[in-house]
Short mmCIF file of C-alpha atoms in Angstrom, two decimals:
data_model
loop_
_atom_site.label_atom_id
_atom_site.label_comp_id
_atom_site.label_asym_id
_atom_site.label_seq_id
_atom_site.Cartn_x
_atom_site.Cartn_y
_atom_site.Cartn_z
CA MET D 10 51.64 32.70 36.62
CA THR D 11 48.61 34.18 35.53
CA SER D 12 46.71 31.92 32.63
CA SER D 13 45.86 33.26 29.75
CA PRO D 14 42.38 34.35 28.34
CA ARG D 15 42.09 31.88 26.12
CA ALA D 16 43.24 29.03 28.60
CA GLN D 17 40.36 30.51 30.79
CA THR D 18 37.70 30.31 28.26
CA GLN D 19 38.68 26.92 27.52
CA ALA D 20 38.13 25.73 31.02
CA MET D 21 34.98 27.89 31.62
CA HIS D 22 31.58 26.15 32.39
CA VAL D 23 28.62 28.22 31.75
CA ARG D 24 25.13 27.29 32.91
CA VAL D 25 22.14 29.01 31.91
CA SER D 26 18.45 29.02 33.57
CA ALA D 27 15.59 30.02 31.80
CA ARG D 28 12.07 28.59 32.29
CA SER D 29 13.63 25.34 33.98
CA PHE D 30 16.12 25.48 30.65
CA LEU D 31 19.90 24.28 31.05
CA LEU D 32 22.27 24.73 28.63
CA PHE D 33 25.60 23.31 29.31
CA LEU D 34 28.49 24.41 27.69
CA GLU D 35 31.49 22.14 27.97
CA PRO D 36 35.17 22.81 27.14
CA GLN D 37 36.02 23.21 23.39
CA SER D 38 37.61 20.07 23.38
CA ARG D 39 34.55 17.85 24.48
CA PHE D 40 32.35 20.36 22.71
CA ARG D 41 34.08 19.12 19.61
CA ARG D 42 32.88 15.49 20.14
CA HIS D 43 29.52 16.01 21.56
CA VAL D 44 26.14 17.16 19.98
CA VAL D 45 24.54 20.43 21.92
CA ARG D 46 21.79 18.71 23.71
CA LEU D 47 18.92 20.89 24.47
CA PHE D 48 16.00 20.17 27.36
CA SER D 49 13.91 23.12 26.71
CA SER D 50 10.07 24.10 26.37
CA ALA D 51 8.81 25.20 23.59
CA ASN D 52 8.87 28.58 24.60
CA ILE D 53 12.35 28.83 24.48
CA ARG D 54 13.56 30.78 21.68
CA LYS D 55 16.14 29.26 19.15
CA SER D 56 18.11 32.49 19.09
CA LEU D 57 19.53 32.11 22.52
CA THR D 58 20.97 28.54 21.46
CA ARG D 59 22.55 30.01 18.48
CA ARG D 60 23.81 32.83 20.26
CA PHE D 61 25.71 30.88 22.74
CA ILE D 62 26.68 28.61 19.94
CA HIS D 63 28.15 31.79 18.02
CA LEU D 64 29.85 33.01 20.68
CA TRP D 65 31.51 29.97 21.57
CA SER D 66 32.27 28.94 18.01
CA GLN D 67 33.91 32.43 17.96
CA GLN D 68 36.43 31.50 21.23
CA GLY D 69 37.50 28.31 19.07
CA ASN D 70 37.12 29.09 15.47
CA LEU D 71 35.01 25.90 14.96
CA THR D 72 33.17 25.11 11.89
CA MET D 73 29.68 24.93 11.09
CA GLU D 74 30.03 20.84 10.74
CA GLU D 75 31.72 20.77 14.43
CA GLN D 76 29.20 23.01 15.82
CA VAL D 77 26.11 20.70 15.03
CA THR D 78 25.91 17.30 14.86
CA THR D 79 22.80 15.41 13.79
CA PRO D 80 22.25 12.28 15.42
CA GLU D 81 21.33 9.02 13.33
CA ALA D 82 17.82 8.18 13.67
CA PRO D 83 17.24 4.24 14.73
CA SER D 84 18.06 1.75 11.62
CA GLY D 85 15.01 -0.02 10.16
CA GLY D 86 11.34 0.51 10.91
CA ASP D 87 10.98 0.14 14.56
CA THR D 88 11.07 4.00 15.38
CA ASN D 89 8.80 5.39 17.96
CA THR D 90 6.54 6.88 15.35
CA GLY D 91 5.55 3.47 14.20
CA LYS D 92 6.18 4.79 10.73
CA ARG D 93 8.36 3.86 8.03
CA LYS D 94 9.04 5.22 4.63
CA HIS D 95 8.17 3.69 1.34
CA ASP D 96 10.77 0.73 0.50
CA ASP D 97 12.01 2.76 -2.62
CA GLU D 98 12.82 5.49 -0.17
CA PRO D 99 16.72 4.51 0.95
CA ASP D 100 17.31 4.19 4.93
CA PRO D 101 19.96 6.99 6.15
CA PRO D 102 23.29 5.87 5.61
CA GLU D 103 24.75 3.24 8.16
CA THR D 104 26.98 5.41 10.65
CA GLY D 105 30.00 4.27 13.06
CA GLY D 106 31.09 6.05 16.10
CA ARG D 107 30.91 9.83 16.61
CA GLY D 108 28.29 10.22 13.55
CA LYS D 109 30.79 10.07 10.80
CA LYS D 110 29.71 8.08 7.59
CA ARG D 111 31.01 4.50 6.82
CA ARG D 112 33.68 5.01 3.83
CA GLY D 113 33.37 2.86 0.86
CA ALA D 114 35.35 -0.31 -0.06
CA GLY D 115 38.14 2.09 -1.40
CA GLY D 116 38.49 3.86 2.28
CA LYS D 117 38.36 1.05 4.73
CA LYS D 118 39.67 -2.06 5.08
CA LEU D 119 37.54 -4.95 5.69
CA ARG D 120 38.29 -7.31 8.51
CA PRO D 121 38.29 -10.93 7.93
CA GLY D 122 34.64 -12.37 7.09
CA GLU D 123 33.33 -8.86 7.27
CA ARG D 124 31.10 -7.81 4.45
CA TYR D 125 30.68 -4.88 2.73
CA VAL D 126 27.21 -2.93 2.43
CA PRO D 127 27.03 -0.37 -0.20
CA PRO D 128 25.26 2.62 1.00
CA PRO D 129 21.80 3.50 -0.30
CA GLN D 130 21.03 4.65 -3.35
CA LYS D 131 19.02 7.99 -3.98
CA ARG D 132 15.49 7.23 -5.79
CA ASN D 133 13.24 9.84 -7.10
CA PRO D 134 10.00 8.65 -5.49
CA GLY D 135 8.16 10.93 -7.90
CA VAL D 136 8.95 8.66 -11.12
CA SER D 137 5.72 7.13 -12.58
CA PHE D 138 5.51 4.17 -14.75
CA SER D 139 7.27 4.00 -17.95
CA GLN D 140 7.30 2.08 -21.20
CA GLU D 141 9.92 -0.31 -19.82
CA HIS D 142 7.65 -1.45 -17.01
CA PHE D 143 4.36 -1.69 -19.74
CA ASP D 144 6.26 -4.05 -21.58
CA GLU D 145 7.08 -6.74 -18.95
CA THR D 146 4.36 -8.76 -19.91
CA SER D 147 1.06 -8.94 -22.44
CA TYR D 148 -2.61 -9.35 -21.85
CA PHE D 149 -4.70 -11.81 -23.63
CA PHE D 150 -8.65 -12.02 -23.47
CA GLU D 151 -10.44 -15.57 -22.80
CA GLY D 152 -14.22 -16.21 -21.70
CA GLY D 153 -14.86 -12.61 -21.17
CA LEU D 154 -11.70 -12.29 -19.02
CA ARG D 155 -8.56 -10.07 -19.24
CA LYS D 156 -6.04 -12.36 -18.29
CA VAL D 157 -2.08 -11.42 -17.94
CA VAL D 158 0.77 -13.89 -19.34
CA PRO D 159 2.74 -14.75 -16.23
CA TYR D 160 6.29 -13.13 -16.16
CA TYR D 161 9.43 -12.63 -14.11
CA PHE D 162 9.51 -9.59 -11.66
CA ASP D 163 12.07 -8.57 -9.16
CA PHE D 164 10.80 -7.33 -5.90
CA LYS D 165 13.24 -5.11 -4.16
CA THR D 166 13.60 -3.83 -0.74
CA TYR D 167 16.00 -2.61 1.81
CA CYS D 168 16.71 -4.30 5.28
CA LYS D 169 14.15 -4.10 7.49
CA GLY D 170 15.24 -2.85 11.32
CA ARG D 171 13.85 -6.13 12.67
CA TRP D 172 15.84 -8.27 10.13
CA ILE D 173 19.14 -6.62 11.24
CA GLY D 174 21.25 -9.53 12.71
CA LYS D 175 19.16 -12.33 11.23
CA SER D 176 20.17 -14.36 8.70
CA LEU D 177 18.14 -14.62 5.43
CA LEU D 178 17.22 -18.11 6.34
CA GLU D 179 15.55 -17.17 9.48
CA VAL D 180 13.80 -14.25 7.71
CA PHE D 181 12.24 -16.57 4.84
CA LYS D 182 11.02 -18.92 7.88
CA SER D 183 9.57 -16.43 9.94
CA GLU D 184 8.00 -13.82 7.31
CA PHE D 185 7.93 -15.23 3.96
CA ARG D 186 6.40 -18.74 4.26
CA ALA D 187 4.64 -18.45 0.87
CA GLU D 188 7.09 -20.92 -0.39
CA SER D 189 8.96 -23.45 1.33
CA ILE D 190 12.43 -23.02 2.40
CA GLU D 191 13.37 -25.86 -0.28
CA TYR D 192 11.97 -23.41 -2.66
CA TYR D 193 14.12 -20.24 -1.59
CA GLU D 194 17.38 -22.86 -1.49
CA LYS D 195 16.70 -23.66 -4.95
CA ALA D 196 15.99 -20.25 -5.87
CA ALA D 197 19.22 -18.96 -4.46
CA LYS D 198 21.39 -21.69 -6.23
CA GLU D 199 19.72 -20.28 -9.59
CA GLY D 200 20.98 -16.66 -8.83
CA ARG D 201 17.40 -15.22 -8.40
CA ILE D 202 18.15 -14.09 -4.86
CA ARG D 203 20.60 -11.24 -4.43
CA LEU D 204 21.95 -9.10 -2.05
CA ASN D 205 23.72 -6.00 -3.00
CA GLU D 206 23.14 -7.18 -6.31
CA SER D 207 25.49 -10.14 -5.67
CA PRO D 208 23.76 -13.60 -6.15
CA VAL D 209 23.17 -15.18 -2.73
CA ASP D 210 24.02 -19.25 -2.64
CA ASP D 211 24.10 -19.41 1.03
CA LEU D 212 21.06 -18.31 3.27
CA SER D 213 23.03 -18.51 6.33
CA VAL D 214 24.07 -14.84 5.62
CA VAL D 215 23.54 -12.64 8.36
CA LEU D 216 21.47 -9.15 7.46
CA ARG D 217 23.12 -5.57 8.24
CA ASN D 218 21.71 -2.62 8.02
CA ASN D 219 21.01 -1.04 4.19
CA ASP D 220 21.72 -4.32 2.91
CA HIS D 221 19.63 -4.39 -0.51
CA MET D 222 17.54 -7.56 -1.34
CA ARG D 223 16.52 -8.59 -4.61
CA ASN D 224 13.96 -11.62 -5.75
CA THR D 225 13.39 -12.83 -9.15
CA VAL D 226 10.18 -14.60 -9.03
CA HIS D 227 7.46 -15.83 -11.42
CA ARG D 228 4.40 -13.67 -10.93
CA HIS D 229 1.05 -14.68 -11.63
CA GLU D 230 -1.96 -12.18 -11.96
CA PRO D 231 -5.59 -12.83 -10.94
CA PRO D 232 -8.01 -12.38 -14.45
CA VAL D 233 -10.47 -9.24 -14.27
CA ILE D 234 -13.22 -8.53 -16.50
CA GLY D 235 -12.57 -8.20 -20.03
CA ALA D 236 -14.59 -4.78 -20.59
CA PRO D 237 -13.01 -2.08 -22.24
CA LEU D 238 -11.65 0.90 -20.10
CA LYS D 239 -13.93 3.75 -21.48
CA ILE D 240 -12.19 7.19 -21.42
CA LEU D 241 -15.18 9.73 -20.65
CA VAL D 242 -12.93 12.90 -20.71
CA ASP D 243 -9.27 13.91 -21.66
CA ASP D 244 -9.04 17.67 -21.79
CA GLY D 245 -5.46 17.81 -21.02
CA GLU D 246 -6.12 19.00 -17.44
CA VAL D 247 -8.06 15.56 -16.22
CA LEU D 248 -8.80 12.39 -17.52
CA VAL D 249 -12.07 10.56 -16.45
CA VAL D 250 -12.61 6.83 -17.22
CA ASP D 251 -15.58 4.59 -16.71
CA LYS D 252 -13.99 1.85 -14.66
CA PRO D 253 -15.24 -1.85 -14.86
CA ALA D 254 -15.56 -4.05 -11.56
CA SER D 255 -12.94 -6.28 -10.35
CA ILE D 256 -10.28 -3.94 -11.67
CA PRO D 257 -7.83 -2.28 -8.92
CA VAL D 258 -6.73 1.64 -9.90
CA HIS D 259 -3.28 1.29 -9.05
CA PRO D 260 -0.60 -2.03 -8.70
CA CYS D 261 -1.51 -3.70 -5.33
CA GLY D 262 -1.05 -7.13 -3.80
CA ARG D 263 -0.82 -9.59 -6.52
CA PHE D 264 -2.20 -7.01 -9.09
CA ARG D 265 0.05 -4.92 -11.30
CA HIS D 266 -0.70 -5.09 -15.07
CA ASN D 267 -4.17 -5.91 -14.61
CA THR D 268 -4.69 -2.26 -13.22
CA VAL D 269 -6.25 0.94 -14.26
CA ILE D 270 -2.69 2.76 -14.30
CA PHE D 271 -1.03 -0.03 -16.50
CA ILE D 272 -4.13 -0.86 -19.04
CA LEU D 273 -4.02 3.07 -19.56
CA GLY D 274 -0.76 3.24 -19.92
CA LYS D 275 -0.22 -0.04 -22.19
CA GLU D 276 -3.24 0.53 -24.20
CA HIS D 277 -3.75 4.29 -24.32
CA GLY D 278 -0.53 5.45 -23.93
CA VAL D 279 -1.45 7.73 -20.97
CA SER D 280 0.81 8.12 -18.01
CA LYS D 281 2.06 10.40 -15.34
CA LEU D 282 -1.52 10.61 -13.88
CA HIS D 283 -2.42 12.17 -10.29
CA THR D 284 -4.81 10.34 -8.42
CA VAL D 285 -7.64 12.43 -7.20
CA HIS D 286 -9.77 9.60 -5.96
CA ARG D 287 -10.04 5.95 -6.05
CA LEU D 288 -12.63 2.96 -6.24
CA ASP D 289 -12.56 -0.01 -4.23
CA ARG D 290 -11.72 -3.12 -6.77
CA LEU D 291 -14.71 -4.54 -7.11
CA THR D 292 -16.82 -1.35 -7.45
CA SER D 293 -17.12 0.44 -11.11
CA GLY D 294 -18.09 3.85 -12.48
CA VAL D 295 -16.37 7.17 -12.67
CA LEU D 296 -12.85 7.67 -11.82
CA LEU D 297 -11.43 10.80 -11.90
CA PHE D 298 -7.41 11.42 -12.23
CA ALA D 299 -5.18 15.04 -13.06
CA ARG D 300 -3.36 15.22 -15.76
CA THR D 301 -1.14 18.31 -14.12
CA LEU D 302 0.20 18.86 -10.64
CA GLU D 303 -1.68 22.24 -10.47
CA THR D 304 -5.17 20.52 -11.42
CA SER D 305 -4.40 17.95 -8.77
CA LYS D 306 -3.92 20.50 -6.37
CA LYS D 307 -7.06 22.39 -7.20
CA LEU D 308 -9.05 19.23 -7.04
CA ASP D 309 -7.62 18.18 -3.64
CA GLN D 310 -8.76 21.55 -2.74
CA LEU D 311 -12.10 20.60 -3.58
CA VAL D 312 -12.07 17.72 -1.79
CA ARG D 313 -11.32 19.13 1.47
CA ASP D 314 -13.37 22.01 1.46
CA ARG D 315 -16.13 19.30 0.31
CA GLN D 316 -17.12 20.94 -2.61
CA LEU D 317 -16.68 18.16 -4.93
CA GLU D 318 -20.09 15.97 -4.66
CA LYS D 319 -20.14 12.29 -5.09
CA GLU D 320 -23.18 10.09 -6.29
CA TYR D 321 -23.19 6.25 -6.21
CA VAL D 322 -26.05 3.74 -6.72
CA CYS D 323 -25.99 0.45 -5.06
CA ARG D 324 -28.12 -2.87 -4.49
CA VAL D 325 -28.57 -3.65 -0.94
CA GLU D 326 -30.27 -6.63 0.58
CA GLY D 327 -34.11 -6.13 2.04
CA GLU D 328 -36.48 -3.30 1.77
CA PHE D 329 -34.64 0.00 2.21
CA PRO D 330 -36.85 2.81 3.97
CA GLU D 331 -38.53 5.51 1.80
CA GLY D 332 -37.57 8.99 2.07
CA GLU D 333 -33.87 10.47 2.90
CA LEU D 334 -31.93 8.54 5.59
CA ILE D 335 -28.94 9.90 6.84
CA CYS D 336 -26.14 7.61 8.79
CA GLU D 337 -23.50 9.85 10.85
CA GLU D 338 -21.96 7.19 12.40
CA PRO D 339 -18.03 7.21 13.40
CA ILE D 340 -16.09 4.77 11.24
CA LEU D 341 -13.01 3.02 12.71
CA VAL D 342 -10.05 0.94 10.91
CA VAL D 343 -10.05 -2.24 12.26
CA SER D 344 -6.66 -3.53 10.05
CA PHE D 345 -4.70 -1.22 8.15
CA LYS D 346 -2.82 -4.17 6.36
CA ILE D 347 -6.48 -5.18 4.71
CA GLY D 348 -8.50 -2.06 4.96
CA LEU D 349 -11.17 -3.66 6.98
CA CYS D 350 -13.48 -1.40 8.91
CA ARG D 351 -16.36 -0.99 11.09
CA VAL D 352 -18.51 1.81 13.11
CA ASP D 353 -16.63 2.56 16.34
CA PRO D 354 -17.25 5.89 18.97
CA LYS D 355 -13.23 6.08 18.53
CA GLY D 356 -13.43 6.09 14.98
CA LYS D 357 -13.63 9.48 12.31
CA GLU D 358 -16.67 11.17 11.60
CA SER D 359 -18.54 10.20 8.65
CA ARG D 360 -21.78 11.12 7.09
CA THR D 361 -23.30 9.44 4.22
CA VAL D 362 -27.20 10.60 2.82
CA PHE D 363 -29.00 7.40 1.43
CA ARG D 364 -32.14 7.69 -0.42
CA ARG D 365 -34.11 4.74 -1.80
CA LEU D 366 -34.97 4.44 -5.66
CA SER D 367 -36.87 1.34 -5.97
CA PHE D 368 -37.63 -2.07 -4.30
CA ASN D 369 -38.13 -5.14 -6.40
CA GLY D 370 -39.55 -7.29 -3.48
CA LYS D 371 -36.46 -8.67 -2.67
CA THR D 372 -33.60 -5.96 -3.13
CA SER D 373 -33.55 -2.32 -3.02
CA LEU D 374 -31.68 0.06 -5.20
CA VAL D 375 -30.49 3.07 -3.27
CA ARG D 376 -28.87 6.28 -3.95
CA CYS D 377 -25.77 7.14 -1.93
CA PHE D 378 -24.04 10.59 -1.48
CA PRO D 379 -20.92 10.19 0.82
CA LEU D 380 -20.34 13.53 2.31
CA THR D 381 -16.87 12.45 3.76
CA GLY D 382 -14.23 10.32 2.18
CA ARG D 383 -13.61 7.21 4.87
CA THR D 384 -12.44 4.28 3.72
CA HIS D 385 -15.78 1.73 2.68
CA GLN D 386 -17.72 4.31 3.82
CA ILE D 387 -20.96 3.50 1.94
CA ARG D 388 -20.35 -0.27 2.62
CA VAL D 389 -19.89 0.33 6.29
CA HIS D 390 -22.94 2.46 6.84
CA LEU D 391 -25.28 0.35 5.04
CA GLN D 392 -24.10 -3.03 7.20
CA TYR D 393 -24.77 -0.81 10.17
CA LEU D 394 -28.41 0.23 9.10
CA GLY D 395 -28.96 -3.43 8.42
CA PHE D 396 -29.03 -3.39 4.41
CA PRO D 397 -25.83 -4.46 3.51
CA ILE D 398 -24.99 -4.39 -0.31
CA LEU D 399 -26.22 -7.75 -1.93
CA ASN D 400 -22.84 -9.06 -3.01
CA ASP D 401 -20.55 -7.74 -0.86
CA PRO D 402 -17.91 -10.08 0.28
CA ILE D 403 -16.88 -8.65 3.19
CA TYR D 404 -19.47 -6.65 4.71
CA GLY D 405 -22.18 -8.87 3.79
CA SER D 406 -20.04 -11.74 5.26
CA HIS D 407 -21.81 -14.05 8.46
CA ALA D 408 -18.46 -13.80 9.91
CA TRP D 409 -19.90 -10.32 11.48
CA GLY D 410 -22.51 -12.65 13.46
CA PRO D 411 -26.13 -13.45 12.91
CA HIS D 412 -27.40 -10.10 12.51
CA ARG D 413 -23.79 -8.93 10.48
CA ALA D 414 -23.14 -6.04 12.49
CA LYS D 415 -25.97 -4.33 12.44
CA GLY D 416 -26.61 -1.34 14.55
CA GLY D 417 -22.97 -1.98 15.33
CA LEU D 418 -23.09 -4.96 17.50
CA VAL D 419 -20.18 -7.03 16.59
CA ARG D 420 -19.40 -9.65 19.63
CA LYS D 421 -15.83 -10.70 18.33
CA SER D 422 -12.53 -9.16 19.43
CA ASP D 423 -11.04 -7.72 15.95
CA GLU D 424 -8.91 -10.71 15.82
CA GLU D 425 -11.40 -12.91 16.21
CA LEU D 426 -13.28 -10.93 13.25
CA LEU D 427 -10.25 -11.36 10.77
CA GLN D 428 -9.89 -14.85 11.77
CA ALA D 429 -13.56 -15.47 10.96
CA LEU D 430 -13.32 -13.84 7.42
CA VAL D 431 -10.60 -15.72 6.36
CA GLU D 432 -11.94 -19.03 7.70
CA GLU D 433 -15.10 -18.30 5.69
CA HIS D 434 -13.44 -17.00 2.45
CA ARG D 435 -11.19 -20.54 3.06
CA SER D 436 -14.23 -22.44 3.22
CA GLN D 437 -15.82 -21.09 0.27
CA GLU D 438 -12.76 -21.48 -1.98
CA SER D 439 -13.20 -17.63 -2.71
CA LEU D 440 -11.04 -15.71 -4.62
CA HIS D 441 -11.68 -12.41 -2.33
CA LEU D 442 -9.83 -13.70 0.16
CA LEU D 443 -6.85 -14.60 -2.09
CA ASP D 444 -7.01 -10.43 -2.84
CA PHE D 445 -8.33 -9.51 0.10
CA ILE D 446 -5.80 -6.48 0.31
CA ASP D 447 -7.65 -5.29 -3.05
CA ASP D 448 -7.85 -1.39 -1.79
CA CYS D 449 -5.13 0.42 -2.88
CA GLY D 450 -4.49 2.08 0.27
CA ALA D 451 -4.32 -1.03 1.97
CA ALA D 452 -2.42 -2.72 -0.86
CA LYS D 453 0.41 -0.17 -0.81
CA GLU D 454 0.89 -1.04 2.92
CA ALA D 455 1.39 -4.62 2.32
CA GLU D 456 3.50 -4.12 -0.85
CA LYS D 457 5.92 -2.00 1.87
CA THR D 458 5.93 -4.90 4.34
CA SER D 459 6.26 -7.85 1.75
CA ALA D 460 9.25 -7.51 -0.48
CA PHE D 461 8.45 -11.35 -1.89
CA PRO D 462 5.12 -12.32 -3.55
CA THR D 463 2.58 -13.62 -0.99
CA HIS D 464 0.23 -16.34 -2.16
CA THR D 465 -2.61 -17.61 0.10
CA GLU D 466 -3.06 -21.02 0.61
CA GLU D 467 -6.88 -21.40 0.85
CA GLU D 468 -7.38 -22.82 -2.73
CA ASN D 469 -7.30 -26.97 -2.74
CA SER D 470 -6.09 -26.71 -6.39
CA SER D 471 -4.09 -29.84 -7.34
CA GLN D 472 -0.80 -29.80 -8.88
CA VAL D 473 -0.47 -30.79 -12.38
CA PRO D 474 2.96 -31.91 -13.79
CA PRO D 475 4.18 -29.81 -16.50
CA GLU D 476 4.30 -32.85 -19.22
CA GLU D 477 0.58 -33.16 -18.54
CA ARG D 478 -0.69 -29.39 -18.34
CA GLN D 479 -1.47 -28.96 -22.13
CA SER D 480 -3.97 -31.61 -21.76
CA THR D 481 -5.77 -30.75 -18.44
CA GLY D 482 -7.05 -27.74 -19.61
CA SER D 483 -5.04 -24.67 -19.04
CA THR D 484 -6.19 -21.43 -20.37
CA GLU D 485 -3.26 -21.71 -23.40
CA ALA D 486 -4.43 -24.92 -24.53
CA GLU D 487 -7.91 -24.28 -24.31
CA SER D 488 -7.35 -20.63 -26.42
CA GLY D 489 -5.47 -22.39 -28.55
CA GLN D 490 -2.45 -20.29 -28.13
CA LYS D 491 0.96 -21.17 -27.83
CA SER D 492 2.68 -20.62 -24.29
CA PRO D 493 4.91 -17.32 -24.67
CA PRO D 494 8.60 -17.66 -23.65
CA GLY D 495 8.72 -17.34 -20.00
CA SER D 496 5.12 -18.08 -18.91
CA TRP D 497 6.05 -21.18 -17.37
CA ASP D 498 8.59 -21.78 -14.45
CA HIS D 499 10.03 -25.01 -13.45
CA LEU D 500 10.38 -23.56 -9.74
CA CYS D 501 7.21 -21.59 -9.95
CA SER D 502 4.49 -23.54 -7.77
CA GLU D 503 1.55 -21.53 -9.30
CA CYS D 504 2.39 -22.82 -12.72
CA LYS D 505 1.56 -26.19 -11.08
CA LEU D 506 -1.53 -25.19 -10.36
CA VAL D 507 -5.02 -25.47 -12.84
CA ARG D 508 -7.55 -22.66 -11.09
CA PRO D 509 -10.67 -22.04 -12.36
CA ASP D 510 -12.00 -18.77 -13.78
CA PRO D 511 -13.76 -16.82 -11.47
CA THR D 512 -17.17 -16.09 -12.01
CA GLU D 513 -19.02 -12.81 -12.38
CA LYS D 514 -20.38 -13.29 -9.34
CA GLU D 515 -16.92 -13.03 -7.81
CA LEU D 516 -15.91 -9.89 -9.54
CA VAL D 517 -18.74 -7.91 -9.42
CA MET D 518 -20.30 -6.06 -6.68
CA TYR D 519 -23.17 -4.21 -6.88
CA LEU D 520 -21.91 -0.84 -5.94
CA HIS D 521 -21.20 1.86 -8.95
CA ALA D 522 -19.80 5.73 -8.79
CA LEU D 523 -22.52 7.38 -11.05
CA ARG D 524 -21.57 10.85 -10.54
CA TYR D 525 -18.97 13.17 -9.65
CA LYS D 526 -19.69 16.71 -9.70
CA GLY D 527 -17.77 20.02 -8.64
CA PRO D 528 -18.34 24.23 -9.01
CA ASP D 529 -17.63 24.09 -12.87
CA PHE D 530 -17.71 20.23 -13.88
CA GLU D 531 -19.99 17.26 -14.01
CA TYR D 532 -18.80 13.75 -14.85
CA SER D 533 -21.13 10.77 -15.05
CA THR D 534 -21.76 7.60 -16.55
CA GLN D 535 -24.81 5.13 -17.49
CA LEU D 536 -26.32 3.23 -14.87
CA PRO D 537 -25.19 -0.60 -14.84
CA ASP D 538 -27.76 -3.20 -15.42
CA TRP D 539 -28.09 -4.68 -12.25
CA ALA D 540 -29.14 -0.86 -11.27
CA GLU D 541 -32.30 -1.26 -13.55
CA ALA D 542 -35.82 -1.01 -11.72
CA ASP D 543 -37.04 -4.37 -12.53
CA TRP D 544 -33.77 -6.64 -12.24
CA GLU D 545 -33.89 -9.51 -10.79
CA GLU D 546 -30.81 -11.61 -9.09
CA THR D 547 -30.05 -14.42 -11.72
CA ASP D 548 -27.26 -17.41 -10.66
CA LEU D 549 -23.97 -16.10 -12.07
CA SER D 550 -22.15 -18.84 -10.83
#
């Protein structure tokens, strides 16, 4: 008996060879369950694949969904690319066998003891800060500083890939050691730790893919200089401000309300800004934002085409050479987490032009023109030349060695260098290490890897019981202000510490963005007092 053409087709096994390319078409029953796998070079045209799929689907009347199945990406952040989406973006939905999405609680019976994990919610990554965020707390000014009233804040994150299968207790022990396990246990009992919006009272719960974690904390922000944020230009297309030193541009690390973005929103009603460039936290001067997406794209193109001229001034140690000095040493990022860089042949192309303006016998005032835009470019190049910025807490540190990396000489591994910097700042009880992750690019990365606050334990402040706090010189007591509701929390370790206010020496670095110029615009600020020709350093402690 002769089999039908359809039966012959179903049993057919086709092999096509083209430039070492193999395409196996299996019987229809198996094809329904498998992804068409293409092992080919880039020269094989997609049309060949589509043609075979089309012909084969006609034989079996397959739907498009059955023809192509996209394999699920590995869960969590441990992918081959080494990159992970921002925590505000949901992970891909968890899937079961054969690529089918897990059904909701109403469509699937849970086994005894099984925990239902809802699918991740879509979030709009373009949403800017709103009045709801600005109203979280308020400012007060004291001793020339802008301070933030402590407030409650929710840190949120989806379960990282490396956490899957681990208990909350294990994750807290290994990655969130800023607080003790006793703290997290107490916080859980008070409903401050939530998993998929349900309070967690047992830290032994095992984490699964797409678990959404929320931790309510009592947040304290470091003070910044209380100088006003001056708006130089606001014409509907660009917003230009004169940024005081010590204030980060974006929320990062321990800073949120004490940032340029939040101050503009809270005090000037300005939001939905597009960042054109950024300044280090300790750097002052011209800061440029675009008001519209169109303007942002235009300015970004100017940056890429190197038509945006940037001019800085700084005060460096020693007698800087007269005339023009060009440094073209490549810059390599030592640590993306903290944004630390150094000169290295494997680094990116960098070019800075320097011109000495004056010398007062001890220090030099130098004009800087960065022709490329590498992280900490001016600071790294000055360190390489042997003239670090006078009060640069990182690149002027002796942790780099006796010559402080002059000529690129660093006789330490990157790990040893980082450890030496940490130890130096700890020994000096410096606030710089506390907020070492002070540049927004690095700080965003730190925020992505930490859903819960991280406090550095370098300060040897004594704990003060709450009943004695008002008599020990707390900021509220000194200023005569009453503690606002929520400014004290019985679980918060920061509330039990009395920290001295930072000095101007800790909050100001002698680097200032003086001017930004484009083909049809120019924005500039006045020189800071330390940039006067006859300026001499005084004890600012």
